[in-house]
XYZ file of C-alpha atoms in Angstrom:
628
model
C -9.895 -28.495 25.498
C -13.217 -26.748 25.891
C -13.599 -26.766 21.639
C -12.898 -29.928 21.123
C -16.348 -30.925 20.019
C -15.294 -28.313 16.320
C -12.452 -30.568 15.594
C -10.527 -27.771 13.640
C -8.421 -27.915 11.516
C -6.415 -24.618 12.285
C -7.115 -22.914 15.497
C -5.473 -19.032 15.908
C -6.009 -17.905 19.493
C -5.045 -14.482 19.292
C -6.113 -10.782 19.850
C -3.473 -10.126 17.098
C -5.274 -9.707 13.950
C -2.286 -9.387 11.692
C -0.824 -12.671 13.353
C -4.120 -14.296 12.735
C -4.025 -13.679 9.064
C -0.424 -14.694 8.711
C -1.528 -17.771 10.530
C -4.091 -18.044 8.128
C -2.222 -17.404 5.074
C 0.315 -20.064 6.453
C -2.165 -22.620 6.664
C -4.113 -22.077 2.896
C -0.103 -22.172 1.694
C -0.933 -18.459 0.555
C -4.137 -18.638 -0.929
C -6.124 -17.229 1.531
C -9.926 -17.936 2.150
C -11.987 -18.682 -0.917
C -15.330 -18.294 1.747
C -16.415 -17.930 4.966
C -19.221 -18.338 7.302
C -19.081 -15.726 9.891
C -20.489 -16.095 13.240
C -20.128 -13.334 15.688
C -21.690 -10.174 16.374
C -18.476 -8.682 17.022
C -18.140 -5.836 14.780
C -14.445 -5.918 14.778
C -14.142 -9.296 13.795
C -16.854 -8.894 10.928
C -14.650 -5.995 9.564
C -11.702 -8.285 9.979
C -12.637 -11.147 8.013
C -14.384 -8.653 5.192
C -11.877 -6.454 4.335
C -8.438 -7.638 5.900
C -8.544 -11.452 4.668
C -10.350 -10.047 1.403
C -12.686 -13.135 1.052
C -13.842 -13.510 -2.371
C -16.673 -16.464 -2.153
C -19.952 -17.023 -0.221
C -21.059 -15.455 2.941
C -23.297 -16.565 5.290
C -23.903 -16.694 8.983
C -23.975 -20.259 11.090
C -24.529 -21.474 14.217
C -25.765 -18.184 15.855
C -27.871 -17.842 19.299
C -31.393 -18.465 18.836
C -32.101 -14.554 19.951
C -31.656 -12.806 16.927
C -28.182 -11.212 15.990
C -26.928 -8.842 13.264
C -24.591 -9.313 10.369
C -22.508 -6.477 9.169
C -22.025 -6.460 5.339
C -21.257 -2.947 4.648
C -18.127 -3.325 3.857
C -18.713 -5.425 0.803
C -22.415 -4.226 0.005
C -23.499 -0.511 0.491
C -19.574 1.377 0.866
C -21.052 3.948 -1.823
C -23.988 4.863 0.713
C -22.700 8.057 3.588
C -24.771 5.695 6.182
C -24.794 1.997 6.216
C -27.325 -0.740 7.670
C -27.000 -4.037 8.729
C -28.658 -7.323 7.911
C -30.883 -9.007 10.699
C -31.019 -12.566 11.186
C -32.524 -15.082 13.605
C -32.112 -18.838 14.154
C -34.835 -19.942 11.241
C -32.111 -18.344 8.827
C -29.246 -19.739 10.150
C -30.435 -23.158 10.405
C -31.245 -22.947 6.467
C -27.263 -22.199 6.373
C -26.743 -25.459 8.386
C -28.782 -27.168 5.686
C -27.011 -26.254 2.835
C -24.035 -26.665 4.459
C -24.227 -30.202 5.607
C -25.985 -30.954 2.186
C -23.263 -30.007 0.016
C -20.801 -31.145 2.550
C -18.531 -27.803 3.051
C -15.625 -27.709 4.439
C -12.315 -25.789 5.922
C -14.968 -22.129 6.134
C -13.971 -19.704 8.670
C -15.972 -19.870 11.508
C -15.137 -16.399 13.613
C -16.542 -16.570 16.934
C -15.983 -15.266 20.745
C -14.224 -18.497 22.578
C -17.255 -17.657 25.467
C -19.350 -18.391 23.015
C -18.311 -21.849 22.278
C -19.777 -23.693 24.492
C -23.367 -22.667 24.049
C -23.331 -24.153 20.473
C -20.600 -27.095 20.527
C -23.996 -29.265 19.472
C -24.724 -27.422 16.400
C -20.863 -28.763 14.941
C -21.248 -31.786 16.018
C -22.558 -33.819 12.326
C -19.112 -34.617 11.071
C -20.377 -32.218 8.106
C -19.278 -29.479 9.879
C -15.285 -30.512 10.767
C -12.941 -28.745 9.387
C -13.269 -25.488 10.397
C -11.095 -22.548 11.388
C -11.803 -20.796 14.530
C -10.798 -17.913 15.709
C -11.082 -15.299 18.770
C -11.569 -11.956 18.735
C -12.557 -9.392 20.922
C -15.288 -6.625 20.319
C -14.259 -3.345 18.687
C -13.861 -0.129 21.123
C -14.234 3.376 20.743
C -17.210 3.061 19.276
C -19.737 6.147 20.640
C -22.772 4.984 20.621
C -24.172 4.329 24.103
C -26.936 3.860 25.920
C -29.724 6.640 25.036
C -28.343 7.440 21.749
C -31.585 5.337 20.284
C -34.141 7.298 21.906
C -31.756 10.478 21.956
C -31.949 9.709 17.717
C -35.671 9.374 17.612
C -36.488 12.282 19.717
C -36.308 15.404 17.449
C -39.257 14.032 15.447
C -41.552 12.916 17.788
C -41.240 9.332 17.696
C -39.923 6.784 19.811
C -40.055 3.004 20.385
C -40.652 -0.016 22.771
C -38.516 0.544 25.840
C -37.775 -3.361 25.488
C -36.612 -3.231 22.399
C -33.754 -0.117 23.033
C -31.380 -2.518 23.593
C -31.146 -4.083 21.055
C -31.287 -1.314 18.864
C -28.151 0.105 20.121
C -25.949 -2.738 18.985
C -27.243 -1.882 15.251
C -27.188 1.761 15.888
C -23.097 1.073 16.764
C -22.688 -1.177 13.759
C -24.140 1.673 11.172
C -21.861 4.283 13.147
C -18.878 1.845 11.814
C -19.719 1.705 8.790
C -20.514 5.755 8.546
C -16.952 6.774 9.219
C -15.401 5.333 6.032
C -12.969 8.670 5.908
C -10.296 7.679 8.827
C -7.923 10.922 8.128
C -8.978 14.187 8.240
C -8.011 16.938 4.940
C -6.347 19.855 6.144
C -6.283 23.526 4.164
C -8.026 22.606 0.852
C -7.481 24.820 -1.338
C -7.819 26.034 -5.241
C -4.066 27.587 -5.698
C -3.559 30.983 -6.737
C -1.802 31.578 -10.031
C 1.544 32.497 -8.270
C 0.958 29.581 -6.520
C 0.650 27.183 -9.044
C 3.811 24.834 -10.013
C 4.781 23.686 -13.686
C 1.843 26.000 -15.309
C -1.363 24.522 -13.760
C 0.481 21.008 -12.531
C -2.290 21.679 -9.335
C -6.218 21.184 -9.418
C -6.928 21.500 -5.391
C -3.935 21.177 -3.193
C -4.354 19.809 0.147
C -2.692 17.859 3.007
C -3.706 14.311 4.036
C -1.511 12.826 6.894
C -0.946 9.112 6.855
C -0.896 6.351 9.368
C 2.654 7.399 11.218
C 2.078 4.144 13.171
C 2.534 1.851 9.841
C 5.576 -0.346 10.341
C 5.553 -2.439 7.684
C 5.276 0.384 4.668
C 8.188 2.412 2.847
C 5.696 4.648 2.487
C 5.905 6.836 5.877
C 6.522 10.500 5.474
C 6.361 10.371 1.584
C 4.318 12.701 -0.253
C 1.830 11.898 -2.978
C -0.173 13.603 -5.360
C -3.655 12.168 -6.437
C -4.903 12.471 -10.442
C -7.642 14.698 -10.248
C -10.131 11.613 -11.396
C -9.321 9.281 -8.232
C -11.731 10.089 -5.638
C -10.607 12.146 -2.366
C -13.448 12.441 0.086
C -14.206 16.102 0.552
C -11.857 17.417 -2.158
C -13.409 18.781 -5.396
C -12.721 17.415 -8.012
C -13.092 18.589 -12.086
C -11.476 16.513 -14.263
C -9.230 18.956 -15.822
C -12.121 20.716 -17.377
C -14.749 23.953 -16.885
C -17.351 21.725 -18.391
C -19.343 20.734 -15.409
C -19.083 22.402 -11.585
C -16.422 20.813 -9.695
C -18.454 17.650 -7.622
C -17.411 17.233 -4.136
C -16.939 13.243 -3.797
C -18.365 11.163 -0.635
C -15.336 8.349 -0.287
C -11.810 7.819 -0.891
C -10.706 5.622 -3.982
C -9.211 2.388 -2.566
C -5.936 3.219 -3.577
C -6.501 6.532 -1.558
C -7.382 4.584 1.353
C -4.322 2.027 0.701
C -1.822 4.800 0.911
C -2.874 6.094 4.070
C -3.306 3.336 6.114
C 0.468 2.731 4.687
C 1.468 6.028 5.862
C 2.249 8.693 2.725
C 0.681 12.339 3.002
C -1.200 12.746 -0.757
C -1.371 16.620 -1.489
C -1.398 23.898 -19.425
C 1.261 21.465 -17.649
C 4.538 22.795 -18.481
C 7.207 20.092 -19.440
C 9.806 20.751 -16.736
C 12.861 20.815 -17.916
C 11.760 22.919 -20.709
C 8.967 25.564 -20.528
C 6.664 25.760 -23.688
C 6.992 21.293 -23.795
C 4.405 19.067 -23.034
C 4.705 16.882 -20.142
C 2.718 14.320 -21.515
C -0.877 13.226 -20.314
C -3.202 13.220 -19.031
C -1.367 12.432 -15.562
C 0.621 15.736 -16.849
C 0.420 17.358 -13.627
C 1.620 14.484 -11.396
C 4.427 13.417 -13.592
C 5.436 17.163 -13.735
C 5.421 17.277 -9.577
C 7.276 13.802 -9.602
C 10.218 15.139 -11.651
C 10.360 18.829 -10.270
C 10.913 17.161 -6.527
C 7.439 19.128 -5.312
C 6.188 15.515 -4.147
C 7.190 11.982 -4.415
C 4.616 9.821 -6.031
C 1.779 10.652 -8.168
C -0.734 8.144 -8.241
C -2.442 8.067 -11.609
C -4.570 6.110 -14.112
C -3.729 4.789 -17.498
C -6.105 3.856 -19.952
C -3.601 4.363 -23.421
C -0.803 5.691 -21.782
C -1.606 8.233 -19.030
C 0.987 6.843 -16.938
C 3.864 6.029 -18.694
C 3.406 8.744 -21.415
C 4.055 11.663 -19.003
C 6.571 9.749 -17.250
C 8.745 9.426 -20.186
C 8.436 12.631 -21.560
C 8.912 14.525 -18.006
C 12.060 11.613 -16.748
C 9.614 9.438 -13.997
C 9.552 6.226 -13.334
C 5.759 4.989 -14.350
C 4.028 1.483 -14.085
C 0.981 0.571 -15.465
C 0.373 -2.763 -13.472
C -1.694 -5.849 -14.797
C -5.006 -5.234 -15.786
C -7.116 -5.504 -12.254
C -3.645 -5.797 -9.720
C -5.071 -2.668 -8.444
C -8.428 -1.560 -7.397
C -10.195 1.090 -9.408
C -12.703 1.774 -7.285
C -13.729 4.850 -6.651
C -12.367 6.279 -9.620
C -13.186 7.826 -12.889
C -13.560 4.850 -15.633
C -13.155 5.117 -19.460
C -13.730 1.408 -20.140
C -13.324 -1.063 -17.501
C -11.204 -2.897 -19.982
C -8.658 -0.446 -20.601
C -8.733 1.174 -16.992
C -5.345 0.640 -15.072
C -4.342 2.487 -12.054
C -0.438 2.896 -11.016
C 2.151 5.389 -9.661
C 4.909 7.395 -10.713
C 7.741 8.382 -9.010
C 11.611 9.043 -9.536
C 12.819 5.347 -8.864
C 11.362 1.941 -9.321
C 11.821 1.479 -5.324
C 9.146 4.029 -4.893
C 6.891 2.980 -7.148
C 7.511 -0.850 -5.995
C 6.520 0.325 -2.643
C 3.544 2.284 -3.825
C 2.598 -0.805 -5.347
C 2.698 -2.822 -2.599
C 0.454 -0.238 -0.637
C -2.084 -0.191 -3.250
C -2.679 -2.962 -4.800
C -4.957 -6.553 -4.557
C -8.590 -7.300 -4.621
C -10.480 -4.773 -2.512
C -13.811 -6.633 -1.784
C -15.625 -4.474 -4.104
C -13.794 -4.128 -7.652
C -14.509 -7.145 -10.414
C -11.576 -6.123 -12.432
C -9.529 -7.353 -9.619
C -11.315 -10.548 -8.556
C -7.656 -12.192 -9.714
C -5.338 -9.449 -7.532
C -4.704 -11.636 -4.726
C -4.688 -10.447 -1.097
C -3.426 -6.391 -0.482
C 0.009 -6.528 1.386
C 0.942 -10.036 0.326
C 3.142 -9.033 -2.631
C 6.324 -8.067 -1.738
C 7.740 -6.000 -4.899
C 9.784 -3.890 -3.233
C 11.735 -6.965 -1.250
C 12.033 -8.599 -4.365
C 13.833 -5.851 -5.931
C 17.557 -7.445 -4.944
C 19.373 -8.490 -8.045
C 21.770 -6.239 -9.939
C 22.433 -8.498 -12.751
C 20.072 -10.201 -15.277
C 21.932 -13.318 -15.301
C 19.581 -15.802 -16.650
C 17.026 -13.331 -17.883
C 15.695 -13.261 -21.786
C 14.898 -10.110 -22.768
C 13.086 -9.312 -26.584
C 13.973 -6.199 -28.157
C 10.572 -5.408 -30.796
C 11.128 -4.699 -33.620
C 7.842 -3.317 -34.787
C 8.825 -0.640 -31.288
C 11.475 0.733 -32.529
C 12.357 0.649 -36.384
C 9.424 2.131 -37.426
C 9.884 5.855 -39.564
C 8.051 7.665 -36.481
C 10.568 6.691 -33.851
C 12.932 9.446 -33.516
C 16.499 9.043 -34.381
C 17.936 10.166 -30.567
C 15.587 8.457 -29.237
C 16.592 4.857 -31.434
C 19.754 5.708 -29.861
C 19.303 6.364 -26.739
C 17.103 3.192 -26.783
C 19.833 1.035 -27.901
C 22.251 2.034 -25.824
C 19.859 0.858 -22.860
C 19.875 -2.612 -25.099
C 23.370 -2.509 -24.789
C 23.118 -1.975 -20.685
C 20.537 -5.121 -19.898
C 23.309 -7.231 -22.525
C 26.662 -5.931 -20.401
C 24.051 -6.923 -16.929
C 24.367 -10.308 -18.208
C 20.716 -10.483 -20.005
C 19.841 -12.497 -23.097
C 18.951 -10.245 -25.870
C 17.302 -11.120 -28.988
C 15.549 -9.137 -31.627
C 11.867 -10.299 -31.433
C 9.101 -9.039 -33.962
C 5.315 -9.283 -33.228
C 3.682 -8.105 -36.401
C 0.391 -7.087 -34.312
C 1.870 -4.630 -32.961
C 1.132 -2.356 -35.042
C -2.592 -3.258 -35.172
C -2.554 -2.503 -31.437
C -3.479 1.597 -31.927
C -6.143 0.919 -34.145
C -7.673 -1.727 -32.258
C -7.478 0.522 -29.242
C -9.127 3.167 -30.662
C -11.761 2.065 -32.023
C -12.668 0.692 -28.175
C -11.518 3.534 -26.682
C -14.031 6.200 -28.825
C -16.744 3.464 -28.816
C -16.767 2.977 -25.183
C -15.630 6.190 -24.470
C -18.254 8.128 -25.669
C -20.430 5.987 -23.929
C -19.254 6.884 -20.850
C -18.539 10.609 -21.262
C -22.292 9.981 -21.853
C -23.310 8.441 -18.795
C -24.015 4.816 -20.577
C -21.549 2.928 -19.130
C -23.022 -0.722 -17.481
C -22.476 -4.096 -17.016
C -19.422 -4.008 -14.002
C -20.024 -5.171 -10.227
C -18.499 -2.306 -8.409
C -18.515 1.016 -6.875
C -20.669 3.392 -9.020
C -20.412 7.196 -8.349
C -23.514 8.386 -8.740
C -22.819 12.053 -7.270
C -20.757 12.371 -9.934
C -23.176 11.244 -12.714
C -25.742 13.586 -11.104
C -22.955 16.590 -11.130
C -22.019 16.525 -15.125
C -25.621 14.595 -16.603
C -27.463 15.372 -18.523
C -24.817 17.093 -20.876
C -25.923 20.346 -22.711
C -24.122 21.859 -25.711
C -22.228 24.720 -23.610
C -20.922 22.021 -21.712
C -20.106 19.964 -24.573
C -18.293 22.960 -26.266
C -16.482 23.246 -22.844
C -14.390 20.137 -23.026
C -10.883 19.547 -24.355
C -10.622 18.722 -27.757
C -9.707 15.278 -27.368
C -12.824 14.877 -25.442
C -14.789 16.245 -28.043
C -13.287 14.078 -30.289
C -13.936 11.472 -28.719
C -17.437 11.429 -28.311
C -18.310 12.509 -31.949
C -15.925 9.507 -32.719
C -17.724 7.166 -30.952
C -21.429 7.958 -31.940
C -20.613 7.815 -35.577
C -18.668 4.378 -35.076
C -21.564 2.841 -33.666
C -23.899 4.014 -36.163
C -22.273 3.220 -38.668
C -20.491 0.055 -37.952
C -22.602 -1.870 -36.055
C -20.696 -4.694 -33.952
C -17.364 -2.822 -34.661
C -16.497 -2.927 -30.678
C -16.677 -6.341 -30.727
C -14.709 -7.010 -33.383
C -12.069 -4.720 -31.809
C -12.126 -6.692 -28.940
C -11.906 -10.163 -30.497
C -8.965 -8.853 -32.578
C -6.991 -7.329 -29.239
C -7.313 -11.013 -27.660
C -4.960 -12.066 -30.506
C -2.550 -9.741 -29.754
C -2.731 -10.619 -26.318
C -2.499 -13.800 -27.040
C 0.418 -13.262 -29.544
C 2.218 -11.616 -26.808
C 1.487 -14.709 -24.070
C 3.284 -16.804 -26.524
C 6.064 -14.358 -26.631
C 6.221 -14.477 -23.097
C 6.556 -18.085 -22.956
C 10.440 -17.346 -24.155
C 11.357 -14.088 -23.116
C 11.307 -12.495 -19.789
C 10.355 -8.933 -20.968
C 10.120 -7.256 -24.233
C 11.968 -3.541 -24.531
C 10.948 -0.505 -26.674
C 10.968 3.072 -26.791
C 7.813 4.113 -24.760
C 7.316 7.166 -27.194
C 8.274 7.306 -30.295
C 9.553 10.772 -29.720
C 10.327 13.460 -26.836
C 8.319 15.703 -25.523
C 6.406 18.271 -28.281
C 5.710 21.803 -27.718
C 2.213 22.475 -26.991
C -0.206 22.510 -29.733
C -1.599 25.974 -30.012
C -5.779 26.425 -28.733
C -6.277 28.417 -32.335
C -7.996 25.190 -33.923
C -8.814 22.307 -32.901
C -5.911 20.380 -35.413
C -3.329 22.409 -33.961
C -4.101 21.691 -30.264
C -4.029 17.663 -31.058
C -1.322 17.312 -33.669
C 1.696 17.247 -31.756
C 0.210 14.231 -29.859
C -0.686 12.038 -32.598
C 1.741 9.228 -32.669
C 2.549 9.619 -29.109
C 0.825 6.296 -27.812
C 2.434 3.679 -30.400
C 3.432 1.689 -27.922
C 2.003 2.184 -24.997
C -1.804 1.998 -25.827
C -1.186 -1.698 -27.110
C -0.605 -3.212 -23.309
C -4.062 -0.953 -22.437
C -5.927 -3.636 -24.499
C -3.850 -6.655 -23.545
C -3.874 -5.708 -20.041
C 0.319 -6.669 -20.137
C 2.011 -5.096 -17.213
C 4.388 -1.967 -18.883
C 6.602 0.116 -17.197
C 8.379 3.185 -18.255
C 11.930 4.063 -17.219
C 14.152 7.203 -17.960
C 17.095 6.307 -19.755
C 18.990 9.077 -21.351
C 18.139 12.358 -23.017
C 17.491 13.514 -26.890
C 16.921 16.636 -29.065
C 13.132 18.208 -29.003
C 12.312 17.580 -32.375
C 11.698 21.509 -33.162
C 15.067 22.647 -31.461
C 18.280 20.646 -31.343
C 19.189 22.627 -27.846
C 16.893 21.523 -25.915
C 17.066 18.435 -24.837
C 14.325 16.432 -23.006
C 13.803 12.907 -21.568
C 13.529 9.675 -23.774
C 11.969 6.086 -21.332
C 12.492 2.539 -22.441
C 9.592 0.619 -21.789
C 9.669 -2.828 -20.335
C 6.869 -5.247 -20.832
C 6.024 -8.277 -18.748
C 3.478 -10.968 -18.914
C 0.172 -10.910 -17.368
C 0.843 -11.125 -13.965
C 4.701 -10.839 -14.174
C 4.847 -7.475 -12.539
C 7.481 -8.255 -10.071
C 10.043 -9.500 -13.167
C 9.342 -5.945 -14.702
C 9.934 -4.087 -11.711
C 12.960 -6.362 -11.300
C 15.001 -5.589 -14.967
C 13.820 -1.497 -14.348
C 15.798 -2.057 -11.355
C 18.978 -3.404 -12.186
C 18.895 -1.275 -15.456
C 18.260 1.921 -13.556
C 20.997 0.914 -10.911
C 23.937 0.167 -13.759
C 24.078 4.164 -14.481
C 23.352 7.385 -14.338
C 20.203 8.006 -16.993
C 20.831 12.362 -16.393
C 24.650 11.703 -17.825
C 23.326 9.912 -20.752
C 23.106 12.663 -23.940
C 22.653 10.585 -27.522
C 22.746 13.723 -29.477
């Protein structure tokens, strides 16, 4: 054969790039490419091996023409910039590559290169230092616009021009930053800022708009399905506030990664009133999506949880919500409290759809260092794994510390162990458990929380490789006191909170953080014998709101709420939060309201999670179930 001179290892001859990475995949036994030397000046193929095989180690080009030839790393270097550029490298470069390369002996890269191409540089493999490679074809991108005259066409309008010899090979670079410009693939239709009779749930809506999805995806559940995006995930072109009248609404450049994840997997993303009981919270601060979830307006919300924003509202309004493993999705592009508390997850009405949201949005996107463990997007099956409807051969620990303490509602204890009694008659192995640092778990969270918190309400936050949005730090900095005095309470609180922690205690974050490794840790251990630990996911139903005539009265009823939810923020355990029955409001014995039992996995043990919320939710009907 014409390539023989490479000696691969693997060779994928194919214009198929999905086959190629399955090929791929199949080779590494699953674990994908850990780096890759990229030699083409294919666009297509550079975007390829950049964001579909999600290579997480060194870059470099080898082996290129002696001309010189461009290398596309937008999509892992500038994605924040509206217009991209390209680096420009020539043989003296690449043969510095070669040298390191046959000095440290590398092996097994992927080499991506046009077949045509092959023999014109069969010599440069031929050191034994280079074997091993994988090779494979692809063809240059099309529909690109950029022709011939668009250079000087570009320069015109000021006067300026260039070398007629050098046009040409302008225009290749001029197509490559036109690539990397059109970052927003769908178009948003009729954005709008509803009108009060308009509105759903109170004010469940901050913009409503209509994104269509890819209706070619084959391989999602997700066609057709409608999802609403937390209004701190960024939406290219929508405007977003945060919930709050403290800054103008800033108009964001890109879509979050999980925005972009849902599309290409085909779903359409378009005082929150409790709602099956008007005047009752819904929980928060994903209030509005949980309250859309259960009131059948859409089918997922996709929200973040950094103490219990997920699974708080979905057990108070009767959602399904799952807070995945700390980093299994990307939070790029989206609002962050503290990177180490910052989770991003759906809710919906049944674990299926949030185990197929899940497998739309999550892995390592390139760009996110909270998810440099993820693994590759689309490789993780949770909704296929969702099969069994018995827990044969699963332990499961009921905690103690979850559910005997004096704040956990009676009807909700019940309604709790009744759920206990379910996974037992499903054929689990239940056994009390107790994890005295528990309990430590909400004061160790918020001390972090204010501390780092305030920082970033502040604009202070550092130290992550990632996206940065810097349009929104210019829209709400520098803060002024009518501003201040314009956020929620709990905002409020928390910066005040976290300035006089630091001053005061000096080195207190750290010691927060040292003691929530224990509990991690104390959990791990737990996890080496049981499967999953249960509890109540709130210690009580949904509250009334808190009346705005002080600032006591608007937090109270929510004090308590995040006993054990804000725990799994700091260990970073997966948590999910399922609706299992119904209980008294706490002011009013008829009206009843949702209670969720919360399952708990180890760190990385989503799929076993998703699979015990299954089979539970599948042995009965939670709306039939009344404890009181």
């Amino acid at each position: 054969m014409h390539n023989a001179a490479l000696k691969p290892d693997l060779i994928v001859d194919t214009l198929d790039t999905a086959m190629a990475s399955r090929d791929i995949l199949n080779f590494t036994r699953d674990e994908g490419i850990a780096a890759a030397i990229v030699c083409t000046s294919s666009i297509e193929a550079n975007r390829w091996a950049l964001t579909l095989l999600r290579i997480r180690g060194c870059l470099g080009v080898l082996g290129i023409p002696p001309s010189p030839w461009y290398f596309d790393s937008a999509p892992i270097a500038f994605r924040e910039l509206s217009i991209m550029g390209s680096y420009v490298c020539g043989a003296e470069s690449a043969g510095r590559m070669l040298d390191v390369v046959a000095k440290w002996n590398i092996k097994s890269q992927l080499t991506i290169l046009p077949f045509e191409r092959i023999p014109d540089i069969v010599r440069t493999y031929e050191d034994s230092g280079f074997q091993g490679r994988i090779v494979v074809q692809l063809l240059d991108g099309v529909g690109n616009p950029v022709k011939e005259g668009d250079v000087e066409t570009t320069l015109q309008p000021l006067n300026l021009s260039i070398r007629l010899e050098d046009a040409a090979d302008y225009q290749p670079l001029l197509a490559a930053v036109h690539d990397c410009a059109e970052h927003r693939t769908f178009p948003r239709q009729n954005v709008r800022l509803p009108d009060l009779d308009k509105q759903d749930f109170g004010h469940a809506w901050v913009y409503r708009f209509l994104i269509e999805g890819e209706t070619s995806s084959k391989t999602s559940n997700l066609n057709g399905k409608i999802v609403c995006i937390k209004d701190c995930i960024a939406v290219a072109d929508v405007p977003q506030s945060f919930g709050s009248d403290a800054f103008p609404a800033w108009i964001p450049r890109i879509d979050a990664t999980v925005v972009s994840r849902l599309l290409d997997a085909g779903a359409n993303i378009g005082i929150v009133e409790n709602p099956h009981a008007a005047g009752y919270s819904s929980g928060g601060s994903t209030s509005g999506g949980a309250a859309l979830v259960a009131g059948g307006v859409v089918d997922i919300a996709l929200g973040t949880d950094q103490g219990g924003s997920i699974r708080v509202p979905a057990s108070l309004s009767g959602c399904v919500g799952f807070k995945p493993t700390h980093g299994l999705v990307s939070f790029t592009g989206i609002s962050s409290g503290d990177p180490v508390d910052d989770h991003a997850g759906p809710i919906a009405r049944s674990v299926d759809d949030v185990a197929a949201c899940l497998d739309a949005v999550a892995g390592y996107d390139g760009i996110d260092d909270r998810s440099l463990g993820a693994g590759r997007p689309g490789s993780f099956d949770f909704q296929a794994s969702l099969t069994r409807a018995r827990l044969d051969g699963i332990c499961v620990g009921v905690l103690e510390e979850g559910y005997t303490s004096e704040h956990v509602q009676s009807g909700v204890r019940n309604v709790f162990l009744q759920s206990v009694d379910r996974l037992r008659a499903l054929g689990a192995h239940v056994e009390s458990v107790s994890i005295p640092l528990h309990v430590e778990g909400p004061s160790i969270w918020t001390i972090q929380q204010r501390i780092s918190g305030a920082a970033g309400i502040l604009g202070h936050s550092s130290g992550r490789r990632g996206l940065y949005l810097t349009d929104f730090e210019r829209a709400r900095l520098p803060w002024t006191a009518p501003n201040v005095q314009k956020l929620f309470p709990s905002t409020q609180n928390t910066v005040v909170n976290g300035l006089y922690l630091q001053s005061r205690f000096p080195g207190l974050y750290g010691k927060a953080m040292n003691v929530g490794r224990q509990i991690r840790d104390a959990y791990e251990t737990c996890f080496e014998r049981f499967d999953v630990v249960v509890m109540p996911t709130t210690p009580f139903v949904a509250p009334r709101h808190g009346s705005r005539d002080s600032v006591l009265e608007c937090l109270k009823p929510s004090i308590g709420m995040t006993l054990n939810t804000a725990v799994f923020n700091i260990t970073g355990h997966p948590a999910l939060s399922l609706p299992v029955g119904w209980s008294a409001a706490v002011d009013d014995k008829a009206v009843l309201l949702p209670v969720g039992l919360q399952v708990v996995g180890a760190l990385w043990q989503d799929k076993k999670v998703l699979q015990v919320a299954k089979a539970l939710e599948s042995s009965f009907v939670w709306q039939d179930n009344k404890a009181d």
